[in-house]
PDB file of C-alpha atoms and ligand atoms in Angstrom:
ATOM      1  CA  MET A  24       0.000   0.000   0.000  1.00 82.00           C
ATOM      2  CA  LEU A  25       1.279   3.406  -0.975  1.00 93.00           C
ATOM      3  CA  THR A  26       1.179   6.243   1.584  1.00 96.00           C
ATOM      4  CA  LEU A  27       1.869   9.794   0.389  1.00 98.00           C
ATOM      5  CA  THR A  28       1.998  12.861   2.631  1.00 98.00           C
ATOM      6  CA  CYS A  29      -0.049  15.685   1.165  1.00 98.00           C
ATOM      7  CA  PRO A  30       2.075  18.857   1.271  1.00 98.00           C
ATOM      8  CA  TYR A  31      -1.031  21.059   1.558  1.00 98.00           C
ATOM      9  CA  CYS A  32      -2.825  19.540   4.547  1.00 97.00           C
ATOM     10  CA  GLY A  33      -0.005  17.446   6.028  1.00 97.00           C
ATOM     11  CA  ILE A  34      -1.999  14.211   6.142  1.00 97.00           C
ATOM     12  CA  ALA A  35      -0.130  10.958   5.483  1.00 97.00           C
ATOM     13  CA  ALA A  36      -2.764   9.799   3.035  1.00 97.00           C
ATOM     14  CA  ASP A  37      -3.462   6.215   2.162  1.00 96.00           C
ATOM     15  CA  GLU A  38      -3.534   5.509  -1.572  1.00 96.00           C
ATOM     16  CA  THR A  39      -7.302   4.970  -1.415  1.00 97.00           C
ATOM     17  CA  GLU A  40      -7.726   8.609  -0.362  1.00 97.00           C
ATOM     18  CA  LEU A  41      -5.880   9.778  -3.467  1.00 98.00           C
ATOM     19  CA  ALA A  42      -6.576   9.973  -7.191  1.00 98.00           C
ATOM     20  CA  PRO A  43      -3.661   9.353  -9.578  1.00 97.00           C
ATOM     21  CA  GLY A  44      -2.841  11.957 -12.218  1.00 97.00           C
ATOM     22  CA  GLY A  45      -0.076  10.337 -14.244  1.00 96.00           C
ATOM     23  CA  GLN A  46       3.407  11.612 -14.967  1.00 97.00           C
ATOM     24  CA  ALA A  47       4.467  14.938 -13.440  1.00 97.00           C
ATOM     25  CA  HIS A  48       6.319  17.858 -15.059  1.00 96.00           C
ATOM     26  CA  LEU A  49       4.899  17.451 -18.568  1.00 95.00           C
ATOM     27  CA  LYS A  50       5.568  20.383 -20.824  1.00 93.00           C
ATOM     28  CA  ARG A  51       2.438  21.371 -22.669  1.00 94.00           C
ATOM     29  CA  PHE A  52       2.526  21.681 -26.446  1.00 96.00           C
ATOM     30  CA  GLY A  53      -0.603  23.305 -27.837  1.00 92.00           C
ATOM     31  CA  PRO A  54      -1.529  25.357 -30.903  1.00 93.00           C
ATOM     32  CA  GLY A  55       1.508  26.333 -32.964  1.00 95.00           C
ATOM     33  CA  SER A  56       3.581  23.305 -31.965  1.00 97.00           C
ATOM     34  CA  SER A  57       4.723  20.644 -34.404  1.00 97.00           C
ATOM     35  CA  ASP A  58       2.762  17.426 -34.871  1.00 96.00           C
ATOM     36  CA  ASP A  59       5.589  15.457 -33.251  1.00 97.00           C
ATOM     37  CA  GLU A  60       5.677  17.720 -30.196  1.00 97.00           C
ATOM     38  CA  PHE A  61       1.908  17.570 -29.819  1.00 96.00           C
ATOM     39  CA  GLU A  62       1.858  13.801 -30.171  1.00 96.00           C
ATOM     40  CA  GLY A  63       4.607  13.517 -27.562  1.00 95.00           C
ATOM     41  CA  TYR A  64       2.737  15.770 -25.165  1.00 96.00           C
ATOM     42  CA  LEU A  65      -0.451  13.744 -25.553  1.00 95.00           C
ATOM     43  CA  PHE A  66       0.888  10.215 -25.631  1.00 96.00           C
ATOM     44  CA  ALA A  67       4.601   9.764 -24.887  1.00 95.00           C
ATOM     45  CA  ARG A  68       5.178   8.880 -21.231  1.00 96.00           C
ATOM     46  CA  LYS A  69       8.136   7.593 -19.277  1.00 94.00           C
ATOM     47  CA  ASN A  70       7.820   4.132 -17.838  1.00 93.00           C
ATOM     48  CA  PRO A  71      10.908   3.728 -15.672  1.00 94.00           C
ATOM     49  CA  LYS A  72      11.733   0.901 -13.343  1.00 95.00           C
ATOM     50  CA  GLY A  73      12.972   3.065 -10.503  1.00 95.00           C
ATOM     51  CA  VAL A  74      12.704   6.787  -9.768  1.00 97.00           C
ATOM     52  CA  HIS A  75       9.545   8.366 -11.141  1.00 97.00           C
ATOM     53  CA  PHE A  76       7.693  11.666 -10.682  1.00 97.00           C
ATOM     54  CA  GLU A  77       3.916  11.614 -10.501  1.00 97.00           C
ATOM     55  CA  ARG A  78       0.873  13.824 -10.003  1.00 98.00           C
ATOM     56  CA  TRP A  79      -1.600  12.878  -7.292  1.00 98.00           C
ATOM     57  CA  ARG A  80      -4.740  14.544  -6.025  1.00 98.00           C
ATOM     58  CA  HIS A  81      -5.805  14.375  -2.381  1.00 98.00           C
ATOM     59  CA  ALA A  82      -9.292  13.617  -3.666  1.00 98.00           C
ATOM     60  CA  TYR A  83     -10.965  12.523  -0.436  1.00 98.00           C
ATOM     61  CA  GLY A  84      -9.003  15.035   1.630  1.00 97.00           C
ATOM     62  CA  CYS A  85      -8.184  18.684   0.954  1.00 98.00           C
ATOM     63  CA  GLY A  86      -8.768  18.233  -2.796  1.00 97.00           C
ATOM     64  CA  LYS A  87      -5.400  19.631  -3.913  1.00 98.00           C
ATOM     65  CA  TRP A  88      -3.045  18.354  -6.619  1.00 98.00           C
ATOM     66  CA  PHE A  89       0.508  17.634  -5.488  1.00 98.00           C
ATOM     67  CA  LEU A  90       3.577  15.891  -6.869  1.00 98.00           C
ATOM     68  CA  ALA A  91       5.435  12.854  -5.594  1.00 98.00           C
ATOM     69  CA  ALA A  92       8.810  11.246  -6.282  1.00 98.00           C
ATOM     70  CA  ARG A  93       8.845   7.507  -5.725  1.00 97.00           C
ATOM     71  CA  CYS A  94      10.403   4.270  -6.881  1.00 96.00           C
ATOM     72  CA  THR A  95       8.133   2.256  -9.165  1.00 95.00           C
ATOM     73  CA  ALA A  96       9.931  -0.984  -8.275  1.00 94.00           C
ATOM     74  CA  THR A  97       9.916  -0.767  -4.447  1.00 94.00           C
ATOM     75  CA  LEU A  98       7.153   1.835  -3.832  1.00 92.00           C
ATOM     76  CA  GLU A  99       9.681   3.752  -1.704  1.00 96.00           C
ATOM     77  CA  VAL A 100       8.605   7.393  -1.519  1.00 97.00           C
ATOM     78  CA  PHE A 101      11.426   9.955  -1.741  1.00 98.00           C
ATOM     79  CA  GLY A 102       9.193  12.931  -1.064  1.00 98.00           C
ATOM     80  CA  THR A 103       6.125  14.928  -1.996  1.00 98.00           C
ATOM     81  CA  TYR A 104       5.947  18.597  -2.924  1.00 98.00           C
ATOM     82  CA  PRO A 105       3.482  21.283  -4.053  1.00 97.00           C
ATOM     83  CA  ALA A 106       2.476  21.297  -7.716  1.00 96.00           C
ATOM     84  CA  GLN A 107       3.424  24.923  -8.467  1.00 95.00           C
ATOM     85  CA  VAL A 108       6.872  24.012  -9.802  1.00 95.00           C
ATOM     86  CA  THR A 109       8.149  22.971 -13.237  1.00 94.00           C
ATOM     87  CA  GLU A 110      10.839  20.618 -11.959  1.00 95.00           C
ATOM     88  CA  PRO A 111      11.574  18.728  -8.729  1.00 96.00           C
ATOM     89  CA  PRO A 112      12.901  20.990  -5.932  1.00 96.00           C
ATOM     90  CA  PRO A 113      16.532  20.549  -4.755  1.00 96.00           C
ATOM     91  CA  GLU A 114      15.615  18.786  -1.487  1.00 97.00           C
ATOM     92  CA  ILE A 115      13.712  16.109  -3.414  1.00 97.00           C
ATOM     93  CA  ILE A 116      16.632  15.628  -5.820  1.00 97.00           C
ATOM     94  CA  ALA A 117      18.986  15.363  -2.823  1.00 97.00           C
ATOM     95  CA  ALA A 118      16.741  12.804  -1.111  1.00 97.00           C
ATOM     96  CA  ILE A 119      16.694  10.652  -4.250  1.00 97.00           C
ATOM     97  CA  LYS A 120      20.461  10.898  -4.802  1.00 96.00           C
ATOM     98  CA  ALA A 121      21.104   9.906  -1.190  1.00 96.00           C
ATOM     99  CA  LYS A 122      19.200   6.669  -1.701  1.00 96.00           C
ATOM    100  CA  ARG A 123      19.883   6.004  -5.400  1.00 95.00           C
ATOM    101  CA  PRO A 124      23.478   7.195  -6.021  1.00 94.00           C
ATOM    102  CA  ASP A 125      23.447   5.794  -9.561  1.00 93.00           C
ATOM    103  CA  TRP A 126      20.260   7.646 -10.527  1.00 93.00           C
ATOM    104  CA  LYS A 127      20.777   9.496 -13.811  1.00 89.00           C
ATOM    105  CA  GLY A 128      18.814  12.596 -12.771  1.00 85.00           C
ATOM    106  CA  PHE A 129      15.531  14.214 -13.705  1.00 79.00           C
TER     107      PHE A 129
ATOM    108  CA  MET B  25     -42.547  28.406   2.761  1.00 69.00           C
ATOM    109  CA  SER B  26     -41.595  24.738   2.995  1.00 85.00           C
ATOM    110  CA  GLU B  27     -40.496  23.195   6.274  1.00 91.00           C
ATOM    111  CA  PRO B  28     -36.740  22.443   6.361  1.00 93.00           C
ATOM    112  CA  THR B  29     -36.105  18.752   6.954  1.00 94.00           C
ATOM    113  CA  SER B  30     -32.857  16.934   7.616  1.00 96.00           C
ATOM    114  CA  ALA B  31     -31.833  13.999   5.430  1.00 95.00           C
ATOM    115  CA  LEU B  32     -33.003  11.208   7.731  1.00 97.00           C
ATOM    116  CA  GLY B  33     -35.177  13.050  10.244  1.00 95.00           C
ATOM    117  CA  GLY B  34     -32.944  12.241  13.213  1.00 96.00           C
ATOM    118  CA  SER B  35     -32.809   8.450  12.747  1.00 97.00           C
ATOM    119  CA  SER B  36     -30.631   6.545  15.144  1.00 98.00           C
ATOM    120  CA  ALA B  37     -29.278   3.027  15.500  1.00 98.00           C
ATOM    121  CA  GLU B  38     -27.988   1.286  18.589  1.00 98.00           C
ATOM    122  CA  GLY B  39     -24.987  -1.019  18.425  1.00 97.00           C
ATOM    123  CA  PHE B  40     -21.705  -1.191  20.318  1.00 97.00           C
ATOM    124  CA  ALA B  41     -21.801   2.539  19.677  1.00 98.00           C
ATOM    125  CA  ARG B  42     -24.782   4.750  18.942  1.00 98.00           C
ATOM    126  CA  VAL B  43     -25.225   6.263  15.470  1.00 98.00           C
ATOM    127  CA  THR B  44     -27.501   9.288  15.165  1.00 98.00           C
ATOM    128  CA  GLU B  45     -28.361  11.550  12.280  1.00 98.00           C
ATOM    129  CA  ALA B  46     -28.028  14.859  14.065  1.00 97.00           C
ATOM    130  CA  GLY B  47     -30.810  16.772  12.355  1.00 96.00           C
ATOM    131  CA  LEU B  48     -30.574  20.212  10.809  1.00 97.00           C
ATOM    132  CA  HIS B  49     -27.283  21.997  11.223  1.00 97.00           C
ATOM    133  CA  GLY B  50     -26.084  25.244   9.715  1.00 98.00           C
ATOM    134  CA  MET B  51     -23.043  24.881   7.465  1.00 98.00           C
ATOM    135  CA  ILE B  52     -21.306  27.520   5.396  1.00 98.00           C
ATOM    136  CA  THR B  53     -18.461  26.968   2.972  1.00 98.00           C
ATOM    137  CA  LEU B  54     -16.065  29.893   3.006  1.00 98.00           C
ATOM    138  CA  ARG B  55     -13.359  29.969   0.348  1.00 98.00           C
ATOM    139  CA  GLY B  56     -10.674  32.505  -0.371  1.00 97.00           C
ATOM    140  CA  ASP B  57      -7.167  33.514   0.645  1.00 97.00           C
ATOM    141  CA  LEU B  58      -7.041  32.473   4.310  1.00 97.00           C
ATOM    142  CA  ALA B  59      -3.903  34.559   4.802  1.00 96.00           C
ATOM    143  CA  ALA B  60      -5.717  37.773   3.829  1.00 95.00           C
ATOM    144  CA  PRO B  61      -6.425  39.941   6.894  1.00 96.00           C
ATOM    145  CA  ALA B  62      -9.953  40.585   5.594  1.00 96.00           C
ATOM    146  CA  MET B  63     -10.742  36.879   5.863  1.00 97.00           C
ATOM    147  CA  ALA B  64      -9.863  36.603   9.567  1.00 97.00           C
ATOM    148  CA  ARG B  65     -11.682  39.867  10.272  1.00 97.00           C
ATOM    149  CA  ALA B  66     -14.844  38.755   8.467  1.00 98.00           C
ATOM    150  CA  LEU B  67     -14.822  35.371  10.201  1.00 98.00           C
ATOM    151  CA  LYS B  68     -14.391  36.963  13.620  1.00 97.00           C
ATOM    152  CA  ALA B  69     -17.114  39.522  13.030  1.00 97.00           C
ATOM    153  CA  ALA B  70     -19.643  37.017  11.662  1.00 97.00           C
ATOM    154  CA  THR B  71     -19.075  34.015  13.934  1.00 97.00           C
ATOM    155  CA  GLY B  72     -16.735  35.084  16.755  1.00 98.00           C
ATOM    156  CA  CYS B  73     -14.347  32.303  15.709  1.00 98.00           C
ATOM    157  CA  ALA B  74     -10.639  32.858  15.209  1.00 98.00           C
ATOM    158  CA  LEU B  75      -9.111  31.720  11.920  1.00 98.00           C
ATOM    159  CA  PRO B  76      -8.184  28.043  12.447  1.00 98.00           C
ATOM    160  CA  GLY B  77      -4.696  26.805  11.579  1.00 97.00           C
ATOM    161  CA  GLN B  78      -4.012  23.796   9.349  1.00 98.00           C
ATOM    162  CA  ARG B  79      -6.643  21.054  10.032  1.00 98.00           C
ATOM    163  CA  ALA B  80      -7.711  22.822  13.239  1.00 98.00           C
ATOM    164  CA  ILE B  81     -11.178  23.738  14.473  1.00 98.00           C
ATOM    165  CA  SER B  82     -11.757  26.984  16.334  1.00 98.00           C
ATOM    166  CA  ALA B  83     -14.862  27.548  18.399  1.00 97.00           C
ATOM    167  CA  HIS B  84     -16.916  30.421  19.731  1.00 97.00           C
ATOM    168  CA  GLY B  85     -20.040  29.387  21.634  1.00 96.00           C
ATOM    169  CA  ALA B  86     -22.042  27.112  19.334  1.00 96.00           C
ATOM    170  CA  ASN B  87     -20.107  28.236  16.235  1.00 98.00           C
ATOM    171  CA  LEU B  88     -17.201  26.235  14.832  1.00 98.00           C
ATOM    172  CA  ALA B  89     -14.779  27.088  12.045  1.00 98.00           C
ATOM    173  CA  ALA B  90     -12.994  24.074  10.551  1.00 98.00           C
ATOM    174  CA  TRP B  91      -9.963  24.146   8.223  1.00 98.00           C
ATOM    175  CA  MET B  92     -10.869  22.093   5.142  1.00 98.00           C
ATOM    176  CA  ALA B  93      -8.098  23.056   2.697  1.00 98.00           C
ATOM    177  CA  PRO B  94      -5.493  25.831   2.333  1.00 97.00           C
ATOM    178  CA  ASP B  95      -8.215  28.012   0.794  1.00 98.00           C
ATOM    179  CA  GLU B  96     -11.363  26.654   2.409  1.00 98.00           C
ATOM    180  CA  LEU B  97     -13.171  26.700   5.755  1.00 98.00           C
ATOM    181  CA  LEU B  98     -16.377  25.012   6.817  1.00 98.00           C
ATOM    182  CA  LEU B  99     -18.397  26.955   9.364  1.00 98.00           C
ATOM    183  CA  LEU B 100     -20.779  25.026  11.617  1.00 98.00           C
ATOM    184  CA  LEU B 101     -23.498  26.927  13.396  1.00 98.00           C
ATOM    185  CA  PRO B 102     -27.132  26.692  14.494  1.00 98.00           C
ATOM    186  CA  TYR B 103     -29.362  26.119  11.457  1.00 97.00           C
ATOM    187  CA  PRO B 104     -31.577  29.205  11.862  1.00 97.00           C
ATOM    188  CA  GLU B 105     -28.532  31.520  11.920  1.00 97.00           C
ATOM    189  CA  ALA B 106     -26.898  30.325   8.693  1.00 97.00           C
ATOM    190  CA  ALA B 107     -28.614  32.771   6.342  1.00 97.00           C
ATOM    191  CA  ALA B 108     -27.881  35.805   8.526  1.00 97.00           C
ATOM    192  CA  ILE B 109     -24.229  34.810   9.050  1.00 98.00           C
ATOM    193  CA  CYS B 110     -23.865  34.254   5.296  1.00 98.00           C
ATOM    194  CA  ALA B 111     -25.133  37.769   4.685  1.00 97.00           C
ATOM    195  CA  LYS B 112     -22.710  39.183   7.270  1.00 97.00           C
ATOM    196  CA  LEU B 113     -19.776  37.370   5.663  1.00 98.00           C
ATOM    197  CA  GLU B 114     -20.751  38.543   2.200  1.00 97.00           C
ATOM    198  CA  THR B 115     -20.925  42.142   3.376  1.00 97.00           C
ATOM    199  CA  ALA B 116     -17.599  41.868   5.213  1.00 96.00           C
ATOM    200  CA  LEU B 117     -15.911  40.275   2.191  1.00 97.00           C
ATOM    201  CA  ALA B 118     -17.348  42.588  -0.455  1.00 95.00           C
ATOM    202  CA  GLY B 119     -14.629  43.309  -3.026  1.00 94.00           C
ATOM    203  CA  GLU B 120     -12.471  40.392  -1.841  1.00 95.00           C
ATOM    204  CA  HIS B 121     -11.851  37.312  -3.987  1.00 97.00           C
ATOM    205  CA  ALA B 122     -13.901  35.003  -1.788  1.00 97.00           C
ATOM    206  CA  LEU B 123     -16.861  32.653  -1.879  1.00 98.00           C
ATOM    207  CA  VAL B 124     -19.590  32.256   0.737  1.00 98.00           C
ATOM    208  CA  ALA B 125     -22.115  29.458   0.238  1.00 98.00           C
ATOM    209  CA  ASN B 126     -24.835  28.226   2.573  1.00 98.00           C
ATOM    210  CA  VAL B 127     -24.549  24.430   2.261  1.00 98.00           C
ATOM    211  CA  SER B 128     -26.728  23.580   5.287  1.00 97.00           C
ATOM    212  CA  ASP B 129     -29.263  21.665   3.203  1.00 97.00           C
ATOM    213  CA  ALA B 130     -26.624  19.963   1.047  1.00 97.00           C
ATOM    214  CA  ARG B 131     -25.010  18.043   3.896  1.00 97.00           C
ATOM    215  CA  ALA B 132     -25.858  15.524   6.575  1.00 98.00           C
ATOM    216  CA  LEU B 133     -24.353  15.400  10.050  1.00 98.00           C
ATOM    217  CA  PHE B 134     -23.966  12.229  12.109  1.00 98.00           C
ATOM    218  CA  ARG B 135     -22.843  11.617  15.684  1.00 98.00           C
ATOM    219  CA  ILE B 136     -21.183   8.370  16.662  1.00 98.00           C
ATOM    220  CA  THR B 137     -21.194   8.082  20.436  1.00 98.00           C
ATOM    221  CA  GLY B 138     -19.853   5.617  22.958  1.00 97.00           C
ATOM    222  CA  ALA B 139     -16.516   4.470  24.341  1.00 96.00           C
ATOM    223  CA  LYS B 140     -15.954   2.397  21.168  1.00 97.00           C
ATOM    224  CA  ALA B 141     -16.996   5.090  18.680  1.00 97.00           C
ATOM    225  CA  ASP B 142     -13.498   5.008  17.178  1.00 97.00           C
ATOM    226  CA  GLN B 143     -13.925   1.375  16.212  1.00 97.00           C
ATOM    227  CA  VAL B 144     -17.020   2.094  14.120  1.00 98.00           C
ATOM    228  CA  LEU B 145     -14.990   4.459  11.967  1.00 98.00           C
ATOM    229  CA  ALA B 146     -11.670   2.621  12.093  1.00 97.00           C
ATOM    230  CA  LYS B 147     -13.317  -0.094   9.992  1.00 97.00           C
ATOM    231  CA  LEU B 148     -14.408   2.386   7.346  1.00 98.00           C
ATOM    232  CA  CYS B 149     -11.757   5.102   7.061  1.00 98.00           C
ATOM    233  CA  PRO B 150      -8.006   5.003   6.281  1.00 98.00           C
ATOM    234  CA  VAL B 151      -7.329   7.027   9.429  1.00 97.00           C
ATOM    235  CA  ASP B 152      -5.199   6.272  12.483  1.00 96.00           C
ATOM    236  CA  PHE B 153      -7.757   7.136  15.159  1.00 97.00           C
ATOM    237  CA  ALA B 154      -5.271   6.585  17.980  1.00 95.00           C
ATOM    238  CA  ALA B 155      -3.351   9.560  16.597  1.00 96.00           C
ATOM    239  CA  LEU B 156      -6.321  11.823  15.852  1.00 97.00           C
ATOM    240  CA  PRO B 157      -6.287  14.723  18.314  1.00 96.00           C
ATOM    241  CA  ALA B 158      -9.314  16.635  19.559  1.00 94.00           C
ATOM    242  CA  ALA B 159     -10.141  19.892  17.762  1.00 91.00           C
ATOM    243  CA  GLU B 160      -8.806  18.568  14.482  1.00 97.00           C
ATOM    244  CA  ILE B 161     -10.928  18.063  11.386  1.00 98.00           C
ATOM    245  CA  ARG B 162     -10.045  15.046   9.260  1.00 98.00           C
ATOM    246  CA  ARG B 163     -11.290  14.826   5.698  1.00 98.00           C
ATOM    247  CA  THR B 164     -11.242  11.298   4.411  1.00 98.00           C
ATOM    248  CA  ARG B 165     -13.513   8.663   2.967  1.00 98.00           C
ATOM    249  CA  ALA B 166     -15.894   6.310   4.758  1.00 98.00           C
ATOM    250  CA  ALA B 167     -16.022   3.215   2.544  1.00 98.00           C
ATOM    251  CA  GLN B 168     -16.997   4.687  -0.844  1.00 97.00           C
ATOM    252  CA  VAL B 169     -17.972   8.267   0.007  1.00 98.00           C
ATOM    253  CA  ALA B 170     -16.241  11.443   1.145  1.00 98.00           C
ATOM    254  CA  ALA B 171     -16.522  12.428   4.795  1.00 98.00           C
ATOM    255  CA  ALA B 172     -15.180  14.953   7.281  1.00 98.00           C
ATOM    256  CA  LEU B 173     -14.992  13.996  10.932  1.00 98.00           C
ATOM    257  CA  TRP B 174     -13.765  15.291  14.254  1.00 98.00           C
ATOM    258  CA  ARG B 175     -13.895  14.516  17.965  1.00 98.00           C
ATOM    259  CA  SER B 176     -16.788  16.701  19.068  1.00 97.00           C
ATOM    260  CA  ALA B 177     -16.894  15.503  22.705  1.00 96.00           C
ATOM    261  CA  PRO B 178     -15.306  12.777  24.831  1.00 95.00           C
ATOM    262  CA  ASP B 179     -16.465   9.445  23.346  1.00 96.00           C
ATOM    263  CA  GLU B 180     -18.159  11.201  20.441  1.00 98.00           C
ATOM    264  CA  ILE B 181     -17.149  11.616  16.822  1.00 98.00           C
ATOM    265  CA  SER B 182     -19.133  13.857  14.492  1.00 98.00           C
ATOM    266  CA  LEU B 183     -19.163  13.145  10.786  1.00 98.00           C
ATOM    267  CA  ILE B 184     -20.347  15.220   7.838  1.00 98.00           C
ATOM    268  CA  CYS B 185     -21.146  13.859   4.383  1.00 98.00           C
ATOM    269  CA  PHE B 186     -23.094  14.950   1.334  1.00 98.00           C
ATOM    270  CA  ARG B 187     -26.830  14.757   1.870  1.00 98.00           C
ATOM    271  CA  SER B 188     -27.243  12.657  -1.270  1.00 98.00           C
ATOM    272  CA  VAL B 189     -25.324   9.814   0.407  1.00 98.00           C
ATOM    273  CA  ALA B 190     -26.856  10.217   3.889  1.00 98.00           C
ATOM    274  CA  ARG B 191     -28.794   6.939   3.720  1.00 98.00           C
ATOM    275  CA  TYR B 192     -25.696   5.087   2.522  1.00 98.00           C
ATOM    276  CA  MET B 193     -23.676   6.639   5.347  1.00 98.00           C
ATOM    277  CA  PHE B 194     -26.249   5.811   8.003  1.00 98.00           C
ATOM    278  CA  ASP B 195     -26.527   2.178   6.907  1.00 98.00           C
ATOM    279  CA  LEU B 196     -22.760   1.938   6.683  1.00 98.00           C
ATOM    280  CA  LEU B 197     -22.226   3.310  10.200  1.00 98.00           C
ATOM    281  CA  ALA B 198     -25.048   1.227  11.673  1.00 98.00           C
ATOM    282  CA  THR B 199     -23.646  -1.943  10.097  1.00 98.00           C
ATOM    283  CA  SER B 200     -20.151  -1.139  11.317  1.00 98.00           C
ATOM    284  CA  ALA B 201     -21.535  -0.641  14.852  1.00 98.00           C
ATOM    285  CA  ARG B 202     -23.403  -3.944  14.903  1.00 97.00           C
ATOM    286  CA  PRO B 203     -23.078  -5.667  18.307  1.00 96.00           C
ATOM    287  CA  GLY B 204     -20.480  -8.413  18.325  1.00 94.00           C
ATOM    288  CA  SER B 205     -18.428  -6.819  15.536  1.00 95.00           C
ATOM    289  CA  GLU B 206     -16.134  -4.843  17.856  1.00 95.00           C
ATOM    290  CA  LEU B 207     -12.453  -4.872  16.946  1.00 94.00           C
ATOM    291  CA  ALA B 208     -10.282  -7.028  19.168  1.00 77.00           C
ATOM    292  CA  PRO B 209      -8.702  -4.936  21.944  1.00 65.00           C
ATOM    293  CA  ALA B 210      -5.191  -3.821  21.030  1.00 52.00           C
TER     294      ALA B 210
HETATM  295 ZN1  LIG C 329      -4.318  17.204   1.428  1.00 60.37          ZN
END
């Protein structure tokens, strides 16, 4: 069972209190972008075995969207952080590197 | 003018804890920037309650203000006063980016009472009740529906859900409280 701490209300929320939102930090390509960029934005997703960044919504709690860094193989959670950022904050990167020294980076 | 009626007319069920639909209760959703001084001022003037911190509940007489989200409070007050307090809040927050909505008739309130009240809810919610302090509001789910609950008195938990699922919630709580289905003592 996955437990993620919501950075907005501070609750260590059970997975069943959350709604998944897929991969985090997507860059949006809309009108004016190339077909390849638009296709990538819509459909191309990472599928790593290991460190992954995801969007989650505290659906049954405070209702807010937040981001989480976790390992897809072990379910280990490296940290959660507010969604108003375009890349993982330094403390999250540091927490991942401390536990996965061979991680290639975001 | 129609007569206001609560979802289940005060039904109750007796088990290893007592489950009661608590009748009509005034509830106001207040949304906006909680850090704005105008918000705390309006809340104080309309209800007497101080602005609650994260997940906290502040009280003034029969009025409660519960922290629901970083931009949302739920105010609990006597049913007949909801409309007047709404009007006061709207006046006090005129010009602010804020929302005041009287949701009294859109919700149902339940009380679960008894020394084993925690056990009724521990079966239904992903919440560590041993670590749930008094004067804290906890939004979660009870089986398949959203709920907000708090310790409203010693040996009493109050629970709010949407009125549309009040019957589901009552049956759920009553089933969970069925005699003989207590959790084994820790
Ligand atoms: Zn939350």
